mmCIF file with all atom_site columns, C-alpha atoms in Angstrom:
data_model
loop_
_atom_site.group_PDB
_atom_site.id
_atom_site.type_symbol
_atom_site.label_atom_id
_atom_site.label_alt_id
_atom_site.label_comp_id
_atom_site.label_asym_id
_atom_site.label_entity_id
_atom_site.label_seq_id
_atom_site.pdbx_PDB_ins_code
_atom_site.Cartn_x
_atom_site.Cartn_y
_atom_site.Cartn_z
_atom_site.occupancy
_atom_site.B_iso_or_equiv
_atom_site.pdbx_formal_charge
_atom_site.auth_seq_id
_atom_site.auth_comp_id
_atom_site.auth_asym_id
_atom_site.auth_atom_id
_atom_site.pdbx_PDB_model_num
ATOM 1   C CA . GLN S 1 1   ? -15.768 1.971   8.903   1.00 0.00 ? 1   GLN S CA 1
ATOM 2   C CA . VAL S 1 2   ? -13.438 3.110   6.142   1.00 0.00 ? 2   VAL S CA 1
ATOM 3   C CA . GLN S 1 3   ? -14.101 1.598   2.728   1.00 0.00 ? 3   GLN S CA 1
ATOM 4   C CA . LEU S 1 4   ? -11.082 1.143   0.484   1.00 0.00 ? 4   LEU S CA 1
ATOM 5   C CA . VAL S 1 5   ? -11.030 0.167   -3.177  1.00 0.00 ? 5   VAL S CA 1
ATOM 6   C CA . GLU S 1 6   ? -7.789  -0.708  -4.958  1.00 0.00 ? 6   GLU S CA 1
ATOM 7   C CA . SER S 1 7   ? -7.214  -0.466  -8.676  1.00 0.00 ? 7   SER S CA 1
ATOM 8   C CA . GLY S 1 8   ? -4.365  -0.523  -11.160 1.00 0.00 ? 8   GLY S CA 1
ATOM 9   C CA . GLY S 1 9   ? -3.121  -4.080  -10.858 1.00 0.00 ? 9   GLY S CA 1
ATOM 10  C CA . GLY S 1 10  ? -2.403  -6.258  -13.832 1.00 0.00 ? 10  GLY S CA 1
ATOM 11  C CA . LEU S 1 11  ? 0.116   -8.329  -15.734 1.00 0.00 ? 11  LEU S CA 1
ATOM 12  C CA . VAL S 1 12  ? 3.433   -6.794  -16.723 1.00 0.00 ? 12  VAL S CA 1
ATOM 13  C CA . GLN S 1 13  ? 6.810   -8.017  -17.864 1.00 0.00 ? 13  GLN S CA 1
ATOM 14  C CA . ALA S 1 14  ? 9.853   -7.743  -15.643 1.00 0.00 ? 14  ALA S CA 1
ATOM 15  C CA . GLY S 1 15  ? 11.225  -4.226  -15.733 1.00 0.00 ? 15  GLY S CA 1
ATOM 16  C CA . GLY S 1 16  ? 7.826   -2.699  -16.341 1.00 0.00 ? 16  GLY S CA 1
ATOM 17  C CA . SER S 1 17  ? 5.788   -0.341  -14.201 1.00 0.00 ? 17  SER S CA 1
ATOM 18  C CA . LEU S 1 18  ? 2.373   -0.169  -12.602 1.00 0.00 ? 18  LEU S CA 1
ATOM 19  C CA . ARG S 1 19  ? 0.619   2.470   -10.552 1.00 0.00 ? 19  ARG S CA 1
ATOM 20  C CA . LEU S 1 20  ? -1.812  1.287   -7.923  1.00 0.00 ? 20  LEU S CA 1
ATOM 21  C CA . SER S 1 21  ? -4.517  3.531   -6.545  1.00 0.00 ? 21  SER S CA 1
ATOM 22  C CA . CYS S 1 22  ? -6.581  3.176   -3.405  1.00 0.00 ? 22  CYS S CA 1
ATOM 23  C CA . ALA S 1 23  ? -9.689  5.294   -3.073  1.00 0.00 ? 23  ALA S CA 1
ATOM 24  C CA . CYS S 1 24  ? -11.358 5.874   0.264   1.00 0.00 ? 24  CYS S CA 1
ATOM 25  C CA . SER S 1 25  ? -15.112 5.989   -0.123  1.00 0.00 ? 25  SER S CA 1
ATOM 26  C CA . ARG S 1 26  ? -15.968 6.658   3.501   1.00 0.00 ? 26  ARG S CA 1
ATOM 27  C CA . GLY S 1 27  ? -14.260 7.976   6.583   1.00 0.00 ? 27  GLY S CA 1
ATOM 28  C CA . ALA S 1 28  ? -11.881 10.742  7.570   1.00 0.00 ? 28  ALA S CA 1
ATOM 29  C CA . PHE S 1 29  ? -9.085  9.803   5.180   1.00 0.00 ? 29  PHE S CA 1
ATOM 30  C CA . SER S 1 30  ? -6.724  12.503  6.413   1.00 0.00 ? 30  SER S CA 1
ATOM 31  C CA . MET S 1 31  ? -6.796  11.015  9.922   1.00 0.00 ? 31  MET S CA 1
ATOM 32  C CA . TYR S 1 32  ? -5.233  7.699   8.917   1.00 0.00 ? 32  TYR S CA 1
ATOM 33  C CA . ALA S 1 33  ? -1.780  6.521   8.149   1.00 0.00 ? 33  ALA S CA 1
ATOM 34  C CA . MET S 1 34  ? -2.038  4.359   5.040   1.00 0.00 ? 34  MET S CA 1
ATOM 35  C CA . GLY S 1 35  ? -0.189  1.268   4.009   1.00 0.00 ? 35  GLY S CA 1
ATOM 36  C CA . TRP S 1 36  ? 0.283   -0.983  1.029   1.00 0.00 ? 36  TRP S CA 1
ATOM 37  C CA . PHE S 1 37  ? 0.718   -4.650  1.839   1.00 0.00 ? 37  PHE S CA 1
ATOM 38  C CA . ARG S 1 38  ? 1.179   -7.665  -0.364  1.00 0.00 ? 38  ARG S CA 1
ATOM 39  C CA . GLN S 1 39  ? 0.664   -11.372 -0.016  1.00 0.00 ? 39  GLN S CA 1
ATOM 40  C CA . ALA S 1 40  ? 2.166   -13.954 -2.316  1.00 0.00 ? 40  ALA S CA 1
ATOM 41  C CA . PRO S 1 41  ? 0.958   -17.567 -2.423  1.00 0.00 ? 41  PRO S CA 1
ATOM 42  C CA . GLY S 1 42  ? 2.198   -19.505 0.585   1.00 0.00 ? 42  GLY S CA 1
ATOM 43  C CA . LYS S 1 43  ? 3.592   -16.424 2.279   1.00 0.00 ? 43  LYS S CA 1
ATOM 44  C CA . GLU S 1 44  ? 2.466   -14.085 5.027   1.00 0.00 ? 44  GLU S CA 1
ATOM 45  C CA . ARG S 1 45  ? 1.125   -10.657 4.282   1.00 0.00 ? 45  ARG S CA 1
ATOM 46  C CA . GLU S 1 46  ? 3.927   -8.118  4.445   1.00 0.00 ? 46  GLU S CA 1
ATOM 47  C CA . LEU S 1 47  ? 4.209   -4.365  4.459   1.00 0.00 ? 47  LEU S CA 1
ATOM 48  C CA . VAL S 1 48  ? 5.361   -2.858  1.187   1.00 0.00 ? 48  VAL S CA 1
ATOM 49  C CA . ALA S 1 49  ? 5.102   0.832   2.029   1.00 0.00 ? 49  ALA S CA 1
ATOM 50  C CA . ALA S 1 50  ? 3.449   3.135   4.528   1.00 0.00 ? 50  ALA S CA 1
ATOM 51  C CA . ILE S 1 51  ? 2.730   6.831   4.620   1.00 0.00 ? 51  ILE S CA 1
ATOM 52  C CA . SER S 1 52  ? 1.734   9.058   7.511   1.00 0.00 ? 52  SER S CA 1
ATOM 53  C CA . SER S 1 53  ? -1.572  10.891  7.619   1.00 0.00 ? 53  SER S CA 1
ATOM 54  C CA . SER S 1 54  ? 0.119   14.114  6.553   1.00 0.00 ? 54  SER S CA 1
ATOM 55  C CA . GLY S 1 55  ? 2.211   12.424  3.877   1.00 0.00 ? 55  GLY S CA 1
ATOM 56  C CA . PHE S 1 56  ? 5.404   13.699  5.473   1.00 0.00 ? 56  PHE S CA 1
ATOM 57  C CA . ASN S 1 57  ? 6.741   10.327  6.605   1.00 0.00 ? 57  ASN S CA 1
ATOM 58  C CA . THR S 1 58  ? 7.135   7.216   4.474   1.00 0.00 ? 58  THR S CA 1
ATOM 59  C CA . ASP S 1 59  ? 8.576   3.771   5.022   1.00 0.00 ? 59  ASP S CA 1
ATOM 60  C CA . TYR S 1 60  ? 9.378   0.905   2.663   1.00 0.00 ? 60  TYR S CA 1
ATOM 61  C CA . THR S 1 61  ? 10.385  -2.682  2.936   1.00 0.00 ? 61  THR S CA 1
ATOM 62  C CA . ASP S 1 62  ? 13.992  -3.158  1.869   1.00 0.00 ? 62  ASP S CA 1
ATOM 63  C CA . SER S 1 63  ? 13.153  -5.171  -1.225  1.00 0.00 ? 63  SER S CA 1
ATOM 64  C CA . VAL S 1 64  ? 11.278  -2.280  -2.873  1.00 0.00 ? 64  VAL S CA 1
ATOM 65  C CA . LYS S 1 65  ? 13.378  0.699   -1.823  1.00 0.00 ? 65  LYS S CA 1
ATOM 66  C CA . GLY S 1 66  ? 14.411  2.728   -4.828  1.00 0.00 ? 66  GLY S CA 1
ATOM 67  C CA . ARG S 1 67  ? 11.763  1.108   -7.014  1.00 0.00 ? 67  ARG S CA 1
ATOM 68  C CA . PHE S 1 68  ? 8.413   1.854   -5.347  1.00 0.00 ? 68  PHE S CA 1
ATOM 69  C CA . THR S 1 69  ? 7.013   5.183   -4.215  1.00 0.00 ? 69  THR S CA 1
ATOM 70  C CA . ILE S 1 70  ? 4.009   5.692   -1.965  1.00 0.00 ? 70  ILE S CA 1
ATOM 71  C CA . SER S 1 71  ? 2.126   8.971   -2.042  1.00 0.00 ? 71  SER S CA 1
ATOM 72  C CA . ARG S 1 72  ? -1.245  10.354  -1.056  1.00 0.00 ? 72  ARG S CA 1
ATOM 73  C CA . ASP S 1 73  ? -3.608  13.118  -1.986  1.00 0.00 ? 73  ASP S CA 1
ATOM 74  C CA . ASN S 1 74  ? -5.779  13.908  0.994   1.00 0.00 ? 74  ASN S CA 1
ATOM 75  C CA . ASP S 1 75  ? -7.959  16.241  -1.057  1.00 0.00 ? 75  ASP S CA 1
ATOM 76  C CA . LYS S 1 76  ? -8.842  13.269  -3.274  1.00 0.00 ? 76  LYS S CA 1
ATOM 77  C CA . SER S 1 77  ? -8.878  10.721  -0.430  1.00 0.00 ? 77  SER S CA 1
ATOM 78  C CA . THR S 1 78  ? -6.526  8.534   -2.446  1.00 0.00 ? 78  THR S CA 1
ATOM 79  C CA . VAL S 1 79  ? -3.224  6.794   -1.794  1.00 0.00 ? 79  VAL S CA 1
ATOM 80  C CA . TYR S 1 80  ? -0.953  5.615   -4.602  1.00 0.00 ? 80  TYR S CA 1
ATOM 81  C CA . LEU S 1 81  ? 1.826   3.124   -5.074  1.00 0.00 ? 81  LEU S CA 1
ATOM 82  C CA . GLN S 1 82  ? 4.060   3.717   -8.064  1.00 0.00 ? 82  GLN S CA 1
ATOM 83  C CA . MET S 1 83  ? 5.944   0.527   -8.869  1.00 0.00 ? 83  MET S CA 1
ATOM 84  C CA . ASN S 1 84  ? 8.894   0.682   -11.237 1.00 0.00 ? 84  ASN S CA 1
ATOM 85  C CA . SER S 1 85  ? 11.458  -1.894  -12.312 1.00 0.00 ? 85  SER S CA 1
ATOM 86  C CA . LEU S 1 86  ? 9.111   -4.682  -11.366 1.00 0.00 ? 86  LEU S CA 1
ATOM 87  C CA . LYS S 1 87  ? 10.518  -8.120  -10.684 1.00 0.00 ? 87  LYS S CA 1
ATOM 88  C CA . PRO S 1 88  ? 8.849   -11.535 -10.724 1.00 0.00 ? 88  PRO S CA 1
ATOM 89  C CA . GLU S 1 89  ? 9.203   -11.682 -6.946  1.00 0.00 ? 89  GLU S CA 1
ATOM 90  C CA . ASP S 1 90  ? 6.880   -8.673  -6.726  1.00 0.00 ? 90  ASP S CA 1
ATOM 91  C CA . THR S 1 91  ? 4.022   -10.890 -7.870  1.00 0.00 ? 91  THR S CA 1
ATOM 92  C CA . ALA S 1 92  ? 1.332   -10.843 -5.191  1.00 0.00 ? 92  ALA S CA 1
ATOM 93  C CA . VAL S 1 93  ? -2.060  -9.546  -4.252  1.00 0.00 ? 93  VAL S CA 1
ATOM 94  C CA . TYR S 1 94  ? -1.600  -5.971  -3.104  1.00 0.00 ? 94  TYR S CA 1
ATOM 95  C CA . TYR S 1 95  ? -3.814  -4.590  -0.370  1.00 0.00 ? 95  TYR S CA 1
ATOM 96  C CA . CYS S 1 96  ? -4.461  -1.046  0.710   1.00 0.00 ? 96  CYS S CA 1
ATOM 97  C CA . ALA S 1 97  ? -4.994  -0.522  4.427   1.00 0.00 ? 97  ALA S CA 1
ATOM 98  C CA . ALA S 1 98  ? -5.940  2.312   6.742   1.00 0.00 ? 98  ALA S CA 1
ATOM 99  C CA . SER S 1 99  ? -4.491  2.503   10.213  1.00 0.00 ? 99  SER S CA 1
ATOM 100 C CA . LYS S 1 100 ? -6.360  2.784   13.450  1.00 0.00 ? 100 LYS S CA 1
ATOM 101 C CA . ILE S 1 101 ? -6.832  6.373   14.485  1.00 0.00 ? 101 ILE S CA 1
ATOM 102 C CA . SER S 1 102 ? -4.147  7.678   16.861  1.00 0.00 ? 102 SER S CA 1
ATOM 103 C CA . VAL S 1 103 ? -1.694  4.868   16.098  1.00 0.00 ? 103 VAL S CA 1
ATOM 104 C CA . PRO S 1 104 ? 1.827   6.278   16.444  1.00 0.00 ? 104 PRO S CA 1
ATOM 105 C CA . TRP S 1 105 ? 3.933   6.432   13.312  1.00 0.00 ? 105 TRP S CA 1
ATOM 106 C CA . VAL S 1 106 ? 6.536   4.143   14.856  1.00 0.00 ? 106 VAL S CA 1
ATOM 107 C CA . VAL S 1 107 ? 4.160   1.161   14.708  1.00 0.00 ? 107 VAL S CA 1
ATOM 108 C CA . VAL S 1 108 ? 2.813   1.536   11.168  1.00 0.00 ? 108 VAL S CA 1
ATOM 109 C CA . THR S 1 109 ? 4.963   -1.338  9.934   1.00 0.00 ? 109 THR S CA 1
ATOM 110 C CA . ILE S 1 110 ? 2.958   -3.706  12.118  1.00 0.00 ? 110 ILE S CA 1
ATOM 111 C CA . THR S 1 111 ? -0.064  -5.332  10.516  1.00 0.00 ? 111 THR S CA 1
ATOM 112 C CA . VAL S 1 112 ? -2.202  -5.073  13.644  1.00 0.00 ? 112 VAL S CA 1
ATOM 113 C CA . ALA S 1 113 ? -1.934  -1.286  13.490  1.00 0.00 ? 113 ALA S CA 1
ATOM 114 C CA . TYR S 1 114 ? -4.421  -1.401  10.608  1.00 0.00 ? 114 TYR S CA 1
ATOM 115 C CA . ASP S 1 115 ? -8.111  -2.150  10.956  1.00 0.00 ? 115 ASP S CA 1
ATOM 116 C CA . ASN S 1 116 ? -9.491  -1.343  7.508   1.00 0.00 ? 116 ASN S CA 1
ATOM 117 C CA . TRP S 1 117 ? -8.491  -3.267  4.402   1.00 0.00 ? 117 TRP S CA 1
ATOM 118 C CA . GLY S 1 118 ? -9.346  -3.205  0.741   1.00 0.00 ? 118 GLY S CA 1
ATOM 119 C CA . GLN S 1 119 ? -10.189 -6.304  -1.275  1.00 0.00 ? 119 GLN S CA 1
ATOM 120 C CA . GLY S 1 120 ? -6.823  -6.397  -2.995  1.00 0.00 ? 120 GLY S CA 1
ATOM 121 C CA . THR S 1 121 ? -5.592  -6.124  -6.558  1.00 0.00 ? 121 THR S CA 1
ATOM 122 C CA . GLN S 1 122 ? -3.478  -8.733  -8.323  1.00 0.00 ? 122 GLN S CA 1
ATOM 123 C CA . VAL S 1 123 ? -0.048  -7.788  -9.602  1.00 0.00 ? 123 VAL S CA 1
ATOM 124 C CA . THR S 1 124 ? 1.680   -10.375 -11.755 1.00 0.00 ? 124 THR S CA 1
ATOM 125 C CA . VAL S 1 125 ? 5.175   -9.848  -13.121 1.00 0.00 ? 125 VAL S CA 1
ATOM 126 C CA . SER S 1 126 ? 6.364   -12.250 -15.793 1.00 0.00 ? 126 SER S CA 1
ATOM 127 C CA . SER S 1 127 ? 9.997   -13.089 -16.392 1.00 0.00 ? 127 SER S CA 1
#
């Protein structure tokens, strides 16, 4: 069982930036594709960004393209989400997730491809 701990959330004004970190405390981090998801009140959890185990491939939901960047450091067992130009609609609880081992890259946008989740970190963007 992979253990994931998110950090870096907080309250910012629109146009500001935050950098989220997700540290893996157990498991073969380099074997997993990693994803950042978010869930706003009354809405379903959605993929924000995903990154392959090697870090070579990335994917983003359309609403954050050009503003958010996902990256990983396998030597540090950490995945990051740099969030710039934040908007009020970005307000949500952000979750880090690790994929199931051997899940093809083409399915990493699907929630069921992930079986390990962090507790989440709140991001609030004021207008």
